[in-house]
CSV table of C-alpha atoms in Angstrom, one decimal:
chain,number,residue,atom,x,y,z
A,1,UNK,CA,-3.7,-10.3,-12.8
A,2,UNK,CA,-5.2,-9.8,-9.1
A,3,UNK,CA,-5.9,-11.5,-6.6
A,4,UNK,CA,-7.3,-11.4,-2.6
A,5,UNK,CA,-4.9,-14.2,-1.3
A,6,UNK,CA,-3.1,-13.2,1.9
A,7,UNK,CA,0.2,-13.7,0.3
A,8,UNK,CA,-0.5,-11.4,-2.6
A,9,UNK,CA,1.6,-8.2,-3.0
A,10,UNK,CA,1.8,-5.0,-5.6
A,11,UNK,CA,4.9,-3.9,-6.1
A,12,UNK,CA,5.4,0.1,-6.0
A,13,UNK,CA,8.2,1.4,-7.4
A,14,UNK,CA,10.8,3.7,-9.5
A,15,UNK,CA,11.2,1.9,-13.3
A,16,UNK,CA,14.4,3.7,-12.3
A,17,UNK,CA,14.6,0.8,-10.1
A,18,UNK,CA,13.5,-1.7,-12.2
A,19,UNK,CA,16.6,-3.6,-12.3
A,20,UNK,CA,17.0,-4.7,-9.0
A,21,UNK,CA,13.0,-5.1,-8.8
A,22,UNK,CA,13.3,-7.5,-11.1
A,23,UNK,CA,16.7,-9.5,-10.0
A,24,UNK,CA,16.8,-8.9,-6.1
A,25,UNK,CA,13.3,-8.3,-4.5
A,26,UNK,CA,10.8,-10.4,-7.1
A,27,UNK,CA,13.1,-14.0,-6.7
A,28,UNK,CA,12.9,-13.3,-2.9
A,29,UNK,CA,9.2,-12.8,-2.9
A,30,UNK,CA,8.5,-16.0,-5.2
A,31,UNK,CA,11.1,-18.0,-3.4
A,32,UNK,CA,8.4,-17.3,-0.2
A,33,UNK,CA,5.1,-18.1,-2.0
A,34,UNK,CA,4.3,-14.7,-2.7
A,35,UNK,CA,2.0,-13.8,-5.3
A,36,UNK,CA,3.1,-10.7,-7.1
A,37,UNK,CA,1.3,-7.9,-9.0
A,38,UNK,CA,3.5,-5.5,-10.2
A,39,UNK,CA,3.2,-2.9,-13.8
A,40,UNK,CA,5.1,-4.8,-16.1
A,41,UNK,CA,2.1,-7.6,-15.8
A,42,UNK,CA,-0.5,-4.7,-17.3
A,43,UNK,CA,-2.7,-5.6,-20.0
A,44,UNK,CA,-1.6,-3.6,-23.3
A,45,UNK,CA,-4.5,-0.9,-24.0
A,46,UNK,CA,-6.0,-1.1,-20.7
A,47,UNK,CA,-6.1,1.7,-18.5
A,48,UNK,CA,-3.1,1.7,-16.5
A,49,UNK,CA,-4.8,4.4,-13.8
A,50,UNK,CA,-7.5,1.6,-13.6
A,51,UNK,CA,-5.0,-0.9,-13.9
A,52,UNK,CA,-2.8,0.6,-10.3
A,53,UNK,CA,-6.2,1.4,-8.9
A,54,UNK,CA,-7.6,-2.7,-9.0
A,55,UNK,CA,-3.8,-4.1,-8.1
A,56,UNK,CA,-3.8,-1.7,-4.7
A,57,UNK,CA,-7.5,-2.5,-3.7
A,58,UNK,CA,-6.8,-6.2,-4.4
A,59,UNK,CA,-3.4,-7.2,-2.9
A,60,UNK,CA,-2.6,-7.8,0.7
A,61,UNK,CA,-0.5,-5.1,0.8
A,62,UNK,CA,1.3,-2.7,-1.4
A,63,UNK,CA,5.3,-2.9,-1.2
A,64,UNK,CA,6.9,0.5,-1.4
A,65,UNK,CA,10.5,0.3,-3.0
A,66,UNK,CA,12.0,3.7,-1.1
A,67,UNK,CA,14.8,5.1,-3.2
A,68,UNK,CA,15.9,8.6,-3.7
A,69,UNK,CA,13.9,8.0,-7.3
A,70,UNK,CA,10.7,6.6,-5.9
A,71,UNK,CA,10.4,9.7,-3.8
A,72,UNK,CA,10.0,11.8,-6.7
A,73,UNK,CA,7.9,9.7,-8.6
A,74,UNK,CA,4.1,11.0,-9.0
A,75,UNK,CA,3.0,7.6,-9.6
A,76,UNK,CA,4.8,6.0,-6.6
A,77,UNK,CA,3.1,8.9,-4.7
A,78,UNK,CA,0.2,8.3,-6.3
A,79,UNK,CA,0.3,4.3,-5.1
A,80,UNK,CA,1.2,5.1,-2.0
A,81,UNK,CA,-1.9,7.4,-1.5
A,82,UNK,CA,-3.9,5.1,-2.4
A,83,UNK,CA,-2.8,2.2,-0.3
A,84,UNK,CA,-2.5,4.6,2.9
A,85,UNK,CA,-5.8,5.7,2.1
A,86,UNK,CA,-7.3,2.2,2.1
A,87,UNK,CA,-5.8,1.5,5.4
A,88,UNK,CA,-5.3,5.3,7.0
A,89,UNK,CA,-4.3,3.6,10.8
A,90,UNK,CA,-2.6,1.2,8.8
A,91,UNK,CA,-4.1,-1.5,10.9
A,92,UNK,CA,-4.0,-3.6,8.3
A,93,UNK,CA,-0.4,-2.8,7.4
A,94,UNK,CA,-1.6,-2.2,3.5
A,95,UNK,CA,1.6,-0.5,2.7
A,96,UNK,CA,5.0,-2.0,3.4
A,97,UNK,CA,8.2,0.3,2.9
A,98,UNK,CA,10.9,-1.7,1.3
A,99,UNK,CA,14.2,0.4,2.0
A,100,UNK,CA,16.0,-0.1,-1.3
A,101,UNK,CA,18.4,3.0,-1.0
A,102,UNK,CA,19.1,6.0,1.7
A,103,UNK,CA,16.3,8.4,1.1
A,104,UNK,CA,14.6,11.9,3.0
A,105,UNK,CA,11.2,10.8,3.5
């Protein structure tokens, strides 16, 4: 499920948001040669805290799916913290905002 490859991305975002995660913005990744970690590829019984945790450190960067619902989801916060915190002057450019809907950052 992870990998270092440049073109390897994690995919944070709202399940509330699921549906156009999975028919818009995954297809448009793959169609580029992107490799994509995202939840839904978790191994049952696994610690999904462990899980996030392994997908941020290991991808590229982390793709943050802004929406209204992803701005009130504690576990988008939580990936979010933990890709800024890998790359604080975001040199690197860890985390990507993906503008899905109009949101108050």
């Amino acid at each position: 499920m992870s990998s270092s490859d440049a073109n390897t991305v994690f995919i944070s975002y709202s399940h509330k948001d699921s549906v156009w995660v999975r028919e818009t913005l995954l297809p448009r990744l793959r169609a580029h040669a992107f490799d994509i970690l995202i939840d839904t590829d978790f191994k049952a019984g696994a610690f999904g805290l462990q899980q996030i945790e392994k997908c941020v450190i290991d991808c590229r960067h982390v793709l943050a799916v802004l929406s209204p619902a992803y701005m009130t989801s504690d576990w988008g916060t939580l990936e979010n913290v933990m890709a800024q915190c890998l790359d604080p002057a975001a040199r690197a450019r860890k985390l990507v905002p993906v503008l899905h809907k109009d949101c108050i950052l």
